[in-house]
Coordinates of C-alpha atoms and ligand atoms in Angstrom, one line a residue:
M23 CA -37.8 -67.5 -48.6
A24 CA -38.5 -66.7 -52.1
R25 CA -42.0 -64.6 -50.9
F26 CA -38.7 -62.6 -49.1
T27 CA -36.9 -62.5 -52.3
T28 CA -40.2 -60.9 -54.4
F29 CA -40.4 -58.0 -51.5
L30 CA -37.7 -56.9 -51.6
L31 CA -37.9 -56.9 -55.6
A32 CA -40.8 -54.9 -54.5
V33 CA -38.9 -52.4 -52.2
S34 CA -36.7 -51.9 -55.1
C35 CA -39.1 -51.2 -57.0
A36 CA -40.6 -48.4 -55.2
L37 CA -37.3 -47.1 -54.5
S38 CA -36.6 -46.2 -58.4
A39 CA -40.6 -45.7 -58.4
A40 CA -41.1 -42.9 -55.4
A41 CA -39.0 -40.3 -57.6
A42 CA -42.4 -39.6 -58.7
A43 CA -43.9 -37.5 -56.0
D44 CA -46.3 -39.4 -54.8
V45 CA -44.6 -42.7 -53.0
T46 CA -45.3 -45.4 -53.7
L47 CA -45.3 -48.6 -50.9
P48 CA -43.9 -50.5 -50.0
A49 CA -40.8 -48.0 -49.7
M50 CA -37.3 -47.9 -48.0
V51 CA -35.9 -45.1 -46.6
E52 CA -32.7 -44.6 -45.3
V53 CA -30.3 -43.1 -42.7
D54 CA -26.8 -43.0 -43.0
I55 CA -24.2 -41.3 -41.0
I56 CA -21.3 -39.6 -43.2
F57 CA -19.3 -37.9 -40.6
P58 CA -17.4 -39.0 -38.3
R59 CA -16.4 -42.5 -40.0
N60 CA -14.8 -44.5 -37.0
E61 CA -11.5 -43.0 -37.8
T62 CA -8.9 -41.1 -35.9
Y63 CA -9.2 -36.7 -36.1
A64 CA -6.9 -33.8 -35.2
P65 CA -9.3 -32.0 -32.2
T66 CA -10.9 -29.0 -34.1
P67 CA -12.7 -26.2 -32.3
V68 CA -16.1 -27.6 -35.0
F69 CA -16.6 -31.5 -35.0
P70 CA -19.3 -32.0 -38.3
L71 CA -21.9 -34.5 -37.6
V72 CA -23.1 -35.0 -41.2
F73 CA -26.4 -37.3 -41.4
A74 CA -28.5 -38.3 -45.2
I75 CA -31.3 -39.2 -45.4
Q76 CA -32.2 -41.4 -48.7
N77 CA -36.4 -41.4 -50.6
L78 CA -37.2 -38.9 -47.1
A79 CA -39.9 -38.7 -49.3
A80 CA -41.5 -41.7 -48.5
A81 CA -41.3 -41.3 -44.9
S82 CA -44.0 -38.3 -44.6
S83 CA -46.3 -41.1 -43.3
I84 CA -43.9 -41.8 -40.2
G85 CA -42.6 -38.3 -40.0
P86 CA -41.1 -35.6 -39.3
L87 CA -38.2 -38.2 -38.6
D88 CA -36.3 -36.9 -35.6
I89 CA -32.8 -37.1 -34.9
S90 CA -30.8 -37.9 -31.2
W91 CA -26.9 -38.3 -31.0
A92 CA -24.9 -38.3 -28.9
I93 CA -20.5 -37.9 -27.5
W94 CA -19.2 -39.7 -24.8
K95 CA -16.6 -41.0 -23.5
P96 CA -17.0 -45.2 -23.5
G97 CA -17.3 -45.9 -19.5
S98 CA -17.9 -42.6 -18.7
D99 CA -22.3 -42.7 -17.4
Q100 CA -23.0 -38.8 -19.0
P101 CA -22.2 -37.7 -22.9
I102 CA -20.0 -34.9 -23.3
Q103 CA -21.9 -33.6 -25.8
F104 CA -25.4 -34.2 -26.9
G105 CA -28.1 -32.4 -29.5
G106 CA -31.9 -34.3 -29.2
N107 CA -34.7 -34.2 -31.4
Q108 CA -33.3 -32.8 -34.2
T109 CA -37.0 -32.6 -36.4
V110 CA -35.5 -33.7 -40.5
D111 CA -37.5 -30.4 -42.0
K112 CA -40.5 -31.8 -43.2
T113 CA -40.1 -31.9 -46.7
N114 CA -41.3 -34.3 -50.0
S115 CA -37.8 -34.3 -51.9
T116 CA -36.8 -37.7 -53.8
D117 CA -33.9 -36.0 -53.8
L118 CA -30.4 -36.9 -50.8
H119 CA -30.7 -35.3 -48.0
Y120 CA -28.0 -34.2 -45.6
I121 CA -28.5 -32.7 -42.0
N122 CA -25.5 -31.0 -41.1
L123 CA -24.6 -30.9 -37.8
W124 CA -21.8 -30.1 -35.4
T125 CA -20.3 -29.8 -32.0
A126 CA -18.0 -27.8 -30.3
G127 CA -15.8 -28.4 -27.6
L128 CA -13.4 -31.4 -28.7
G129 CA -11.5 -28.7 -29.7
G130 CA -8.1 -28.9 -27.4
A131 CA -5.1 -31.4 -27.1
E132 CA -7.1 -32.5 -24.1
S133 CA -10.0 -33.5 -25.9
A134 CA -7.3 -36.5 -27.3
G135 CA -8.6 -40.2 -26.4
T136 CA -11.9 -42.2 -28.0
Y137 CA -15.1 -41.6 -27.8
Q138 CA -17.9 -43.2 -28.9
L139 CA -21.2 -41.7 -31.0
W140 CA -24.7 -42.3 -30.1
W141 CA -27.7 -41.5 -32.9
R142 CA -30.6 -42.3 -33.4
V143 CA -33.4 -41.5 -36.2
Y144 CA -37.3 -41.2 -34.3
Y145 CA -40.2 -42.1 -36.5
Y146 CA -44.3 -42.7 -35.5
A147 CA -45.7 -45.6 -36.6
C148 CA -49.1 -47.6 -36.8
L149 CA -49.9 -49.9 -33.5
G150 CA -53.1 -51.7 -33.5
K151 CA -55.3 -52.3 -36.3
K152 CA -56.0 -50.7 -39.4
D153 CA -59.8 -50.0 -39.0
N154 CA -58.4 -48.0 -35.0
P155 CA -54.9 -47.9 -35.7
G156 CA -53.6 -45.4 -33.0
G157 CA -49.1 -45.1 -32.9
I158 CA -46.7 -45.3 -31.7
S159 CA -43.0 -44.1 -31.9
G160 CA -40.0 -45.8 -32.9
S161 CA -36.4 -45.8 -33.5
R162 CA -33.6 -47.1 -35.5
G163 CA -29.8 -45.8 -34.6
D164 CA -26.2 -47.1 -33.9
N165 CA -23.3 -46.4 -31.9
F166 CA -19.6 -46.4 -33.0
T167 CA -16.0 -45.5 -31.8
F168 CA -14.0 -42.3 -33.6
T169 CA -10.6 -40.9 -32.4
L170 CA -9.1 -38.0 -31.6
D171 CA -5.5 -37.5 -31.5
P172 CA -3.9 -34.0 -32.0
G173 CA -1.5 -35.3 -34.8
A174 CA -4.2 -37.6 -36.9
Q175 CA -5.6 -35.7 -39.8
Q176 CA -8.4 -32.5 -39.4
P177 CA -11.4 -33.8 -40.1
N178 CA -11.9 -32.9 -43.4
L179 CA -15.1 -33.9 -45.0
S180 CA -13.0 -33.1 -48.9
A181 CA -11.7 -35.7 -47.9
D182 CA -11.4 -39.7 -48.8
L183 CA -14.8 -39.1 -50.6
D184 CA -14.8 -42.9 -51.7
A185 CA -15.6 -44.4 -48.6
C186 CA -18.8 -45.5 -47.0
P187 CA -20.8 -44.0 -44.1
A188 CA -19.8 -45.1 -40.9
Q189 CA -23.2 -46.9 -40.0
N190 CA -26.7 -46.7 -41.6
A191 CA -30.6 -47.4 -40.6
T192 CA -33.6 -49.0 -43.1
I193 CA -36.8 -48.3 -42.0
V194 CA -39.9 -49.3 -44.3
I195 CA -43.3 -48.7 -45.1
T196 CA -45.3 -51.2 -46.0
E197 CA -48.6 -49.2 -46.0
T198 CA -50.1 -46.4 -45.0
W199 CA -53.8 -46.9 -42.7
P200 CA -56.1 -43.5 -42.1
V201 CA -55.9 -41.8 -38.7
N202 CA -59.2 -40.0 -37.6
A203 CA -57.8 -39.3 -33.9
S204 CA -55.1 -37.7 -34.6
P205 CA -55.3 -33.7 -35.2
D206 CA -51.7 -33.9 -36.2
R207 CA -51.5 -36.4 -39.0
D208 CA -54.7 -37.9 -41.4
V209 CA -52.5 -41.1 -41.8
C210 CA -49.5 -43.5 -40.3
G211 CA -47.5 -45.7 -41.7
V212 CA -47.0 -49.6 -41.0
V213 CA -43.6 -50.0 -40.8
L214 CA -41.9 -53.4 -41.6
N215 CA -39.9 -55.1 -38.4
A216 CA -37.5 -56.4 -40.4
H217 CA -33.7 -56.1 -41.5
I218 CA -33.3 -54.9 -45.1
D219 CA -30.0 -54.1 -46.3
A220 CA -28.8 -51.0 -46.6
N221 CA -27.4 -48.9 -49.5
P222 CA -24.9 -46.9 -47.6
C223 CA -22.2 -46.1 -50.7
A224 CA -25.7 -44.8 -52.6
V225 CA -24.6 -41.4 -50.7
N226 CA -21.4 -41.1 -51.3
L227 CA -20.7 -37.2 -51.5
D228 CA -19.0 -35.7 -54.6
S229 CA -16.8 -32.6 -53.9
A230 CA -19.0 -30.1 -54.5
A231 CA -21.2 -31.5 -52.0
A232 CA -18.3 -31.8 -49.6
S233 CA -17.8 -28.0 -50.3
S234 CA -21.1 -27.5 -49.4
I235 CA -21.6 -29.0 -45.9
A236 CA -18.9 -27.9 -45.3
A237 CA -19.6 -24.3 -46.0
E238 CA -23.2 -24.5 -44.3
V239 CA -21.0 -26.0 -40.8
T240 CA -19.3 -23.6 -41.0
A241 CA -21.4 -20.4 -41.8
S242 CA -23.7 -22.1 -38.6
A243 CA -20.5 -22.1 -36.6
C244 CA -20.0 -18.9 -37.2
A245 CA -23.5 -16.9 -36.5
A246 CA -23.8 -19.4 -33.1
S247 CA -24.0 -17.7 -29.9
P248 CA -21.6 -17.5 -28.7
P249 CA -19.9 -18.0 -31.9
A250 CA -18.3 -21.4 -32.2
L251 CA -15.2 -20.1 -34.7
T252 CA -14.5 -16.4 -35.3
S253 CA -11.4 -17.0 -37.7
G254 CA -12.8 -18.7 -40.8
C255 CA -15.9 -17.0 -41.1
P256 CA -17.7 -16.0 -44.3
P257 CA -18.9 -11.8 -44.9
P258 CA -22.2 -11.4 -43.3
S259 CA -23.5 -11.5 -47.0
E260 CA -22.7 -14.2 -47.9
T261 CA -23.9 -16.0 -44.4
K262 CA -27.6 -14.2 -45.4
D263 CA -27.7 -16.5 -48.6
S264 CA -26.3 -19.9 -47.2
S265 CA -29.9 -19.3 -45.0
G266 CA -32.0 -20.0 -48.3
S267 CA -30.2 -23.7 -48.9
R268 CA -32.5 -26.2 -48.1
V269 CA -29.7 -28.7 -46.1
P270 CA -31.3 -27.4 -41.9
V271 CA -28.2 -26.7 -40.2
W272 CA -28.1 -27.1 -36.4
S273 CA -25.7 -26.5 -33.7
G274 CA -27.7 -28.9 -31.2
L275 CA -26.1 -27.3 -28.1
G276 CA -25.8 -24.5 -25.6
M277 CA -29.7 -24.8 -25.1
F278 CA -29.3 -28.1 -22.8
T279 CA -29.5 -28.4 -19.5
G280 CA -29.8 -30.5 -16.9
P281 CA -33.5 -32.6 -16.8
L282 CA -32.2 -32.8 -20.6
L283 CA -29.2 -34.6 -19.9
A284 CA -31.5 -37.1 -17.4
G285 CA -34.0 -37.6 -20.1
L286 CA -31.1 -38.6 -22.4
L287 CA -29.2 -41.1 -19.9
L288 CA -33.1 -42.5 -19.6
L289 CA -33.2 -43.0 -23.3
V290 CA -30.0 -44.5 -23.9
L291 CA -30.4 -46.8 -21.2
Q292 CA -33.7 -47.8 -22.0
Ligands
NAG9 C1 -43.8 -31.4 -52.7 O1 -45.2 -31.0 -52.7 C2 -45.3 -29.5 -53.0 C3 -46.7 -29.0 -52.2 O2 -47.9 -29.8 -52.0 C4 -45.8 -29.6 -54.7 O3 -46.5 -28.7 -55.1 C5 -44.0 -29.8 -54.9 O4 -44.4 -30.1 -56.6 C6 -44.0 -31.5 -54.7 N1 -42.7 -31.5 -55.2 C7 -42.4 -33.3 -55.2 C8 -40.5 -33.2 -56.1 O5 -43.0 -34.2 -54.8
NAG10 C1 -37.2 -37.5 -28.8 O1 -38.3 -38.1 -29.1 C2 -38.3 -39.7 -28.5 C3 -40.5 -39.5 -29.4 O2 -40.9 -38.1 -29.4 C4 -38.6 -39.7 -27.4 O3 -39.4 -40.7 -27.0 C5 -37.6 -38.7 -26.5 O4 -37.7 -39.1 -25.1 C6 -37.0 -38.4 -27.0 N1 -35.9 -37.6 -27.1 C7 -35.0 -36.3 -26.6 C8 -33.0 -36.6 -26.3 O5 -35.8 -35.6 -26.2
NAG11 C1 -23.3 -49.7 -28.9 O1 -23.2 -51.1 -30.5 C2 -23.3 -51.5 -29.0 C3 -22.8 -52.7 -30.0 O2 -23.8 -52.6 -31.8 C4 -23.8 -52.4 -27.7 O3 -24.4 -53.7 -27.7 C5 -24.7 -51.9 -27.1 O4 -25.7 -51.5 -26.5 C6 -24.5 -50.1 -28.0 N1 -24.9 -48.8 -27.1 C7 -25.6 -48.4 -27.0 C8 -25.8 -47.2 -26.0 O5 -26.1 -48.2 -27.9
NAG12 C1 -14.0 -48.9 -34.5 O1 -12.6 -48.2 -34.6 C2 -11.7 -49.2 -33.3 C3 -10.2 -48.9 -33.8 O2 -9.9 -49.3 -34.1 C4 -11.8 -50.8 -33.0 O3 -11.4 -50.8 -31.8 C5 -13.5 -50.6 -33.3 O4 -14.2 -51.9 -33.0 C6 -14.8 -50.2 -34.5 N1 -15.3 -50.1 -35.1 C7 -17.1 -50.1 -34.0 C8 -18.2 -50.1 -34.7 O5 -17.0 -48.6 -33.5
NAG13 C1 -9.5 -31.6 -47.1 O1 -9.2 -32.4 -47.9 C2 -9.1 -32.3 -50.2 C3 -8.7 -33.2 -50.7 O2 -7.6 -34.5 -49.7 C4 -7.8 -31.5 -49.8 O3 -7.6 -30.8 -51.0 C5 -8.1 -30.2 -48.8 O4 -6.5 -29.4 -48.8 C6 -8.6 -30.3 -47.8 N1 -8.4 -29.6 -46.6 C7 -8.0 -29.5 -45.5 C8 -8.5 -28.4 -45.0 O5 -7.0 -30.2 -45.1
NAG14 C1 -25.6 -51.2 -42.6 O1 -25.9 -51.1 -41.2 C2 -26.2 -52.1 -40.3 C3 -26.4 -52.3 -39.2 O2 -25.0 -51.6 -38.5 C4 -25.3 -53.0 -41.0 O3 -24.9 -54.4 -40.1 C5 -24.2 -53.1 -42.7 O4 -23.4 -53.6 -42.8 C6 -24.7 -51.7 -42.7 N1 -24.8 -52.0 -44.3 C7 -23.9 -51.7 -45.2 C8 -24.1 -51.7 -46.8 O5 -22.1 -51.2 -45.2

């Protein structure tokens, strides 16, 4: 137990040390789902899905991270919406990193009902021995329910800024090993196979971040082909400006076909 506590201390020291460009290990990367929460919302043409990543810089040895999500009605065997393997921009940023996604198709009054949101973050970890490591894809994630009801509040990132994220996943990297055999990477990260407490409330939005994420989601939905939003869109010049943002915006829809859906189902059933 004492040893474990020492380890946790080491992790929290590493978290502050990671503010420097070089990542000190062990270090913890945390993924939090900021929106939606386990709540009831009005159906809306563009429903935001917002993730935050704490200490993304520490994920360089296990990246790039990929995020997949799916929404389905409980009891159904087919997701109604999904986005597969959205790659998180390679970044060495130690800031909070927001992933601003959205989905169309939850807009009509007929969308009322309870949904399950399944999400998963994929990483690449060392496997085997230090002097000859291979790699393996690992993942963390969870699922929770939310409800759509035409009488409820519109999804609003600026409402309830004090509420903590619905769910989280933590990945602790203890050391890195050199990799010789891969053209893609010089090192792999050793991922700790244990539960470490998350700190999800650290990612609570302030009102400026909430407005900026909402604006990114709107601009992305307006720019989609076909547009998922036609009113309330920024003028084209502003859309152009926001493309310089480091926050990736991705709809994840429209490009997926039957075989991919089948792939996702396999993934869910594993
Ligand atoms: C990120 O990496 C770039 C290029 O290696 C470097 O110039 C920059 O200082 C790094 N930024 C941080 C925050 O570490
Ligand atoms: C996402 O990537 C992981 C790891 O490469 C793979 O196992 C999984 O099948 C992919 N999922 C989707 C939905 O593409
Ligand atoms: C959703 O979460 C529940 C409770 O944690 C779990 O039992 C179930 O297997 C999860 N479903 C999927 C598809 O991951
Ligand atoms: C979310 O809310 C619903 C309804 O209030 C509840 O049944 C469910 O257990 C909650 N938790 C999760 C993790 O979905
Ligand atoms: C979202 O919530 C904020 C804070 O409560 C409020 O000022 C704003 O008017 C709401 N926006 C919408 C579209 O309801
Ligand atoms: C983080 O997520 C885990 C698994 O869903 C949960 O048990 C834990 O309560 C969450 N931590 C916090 C502080 O919310």
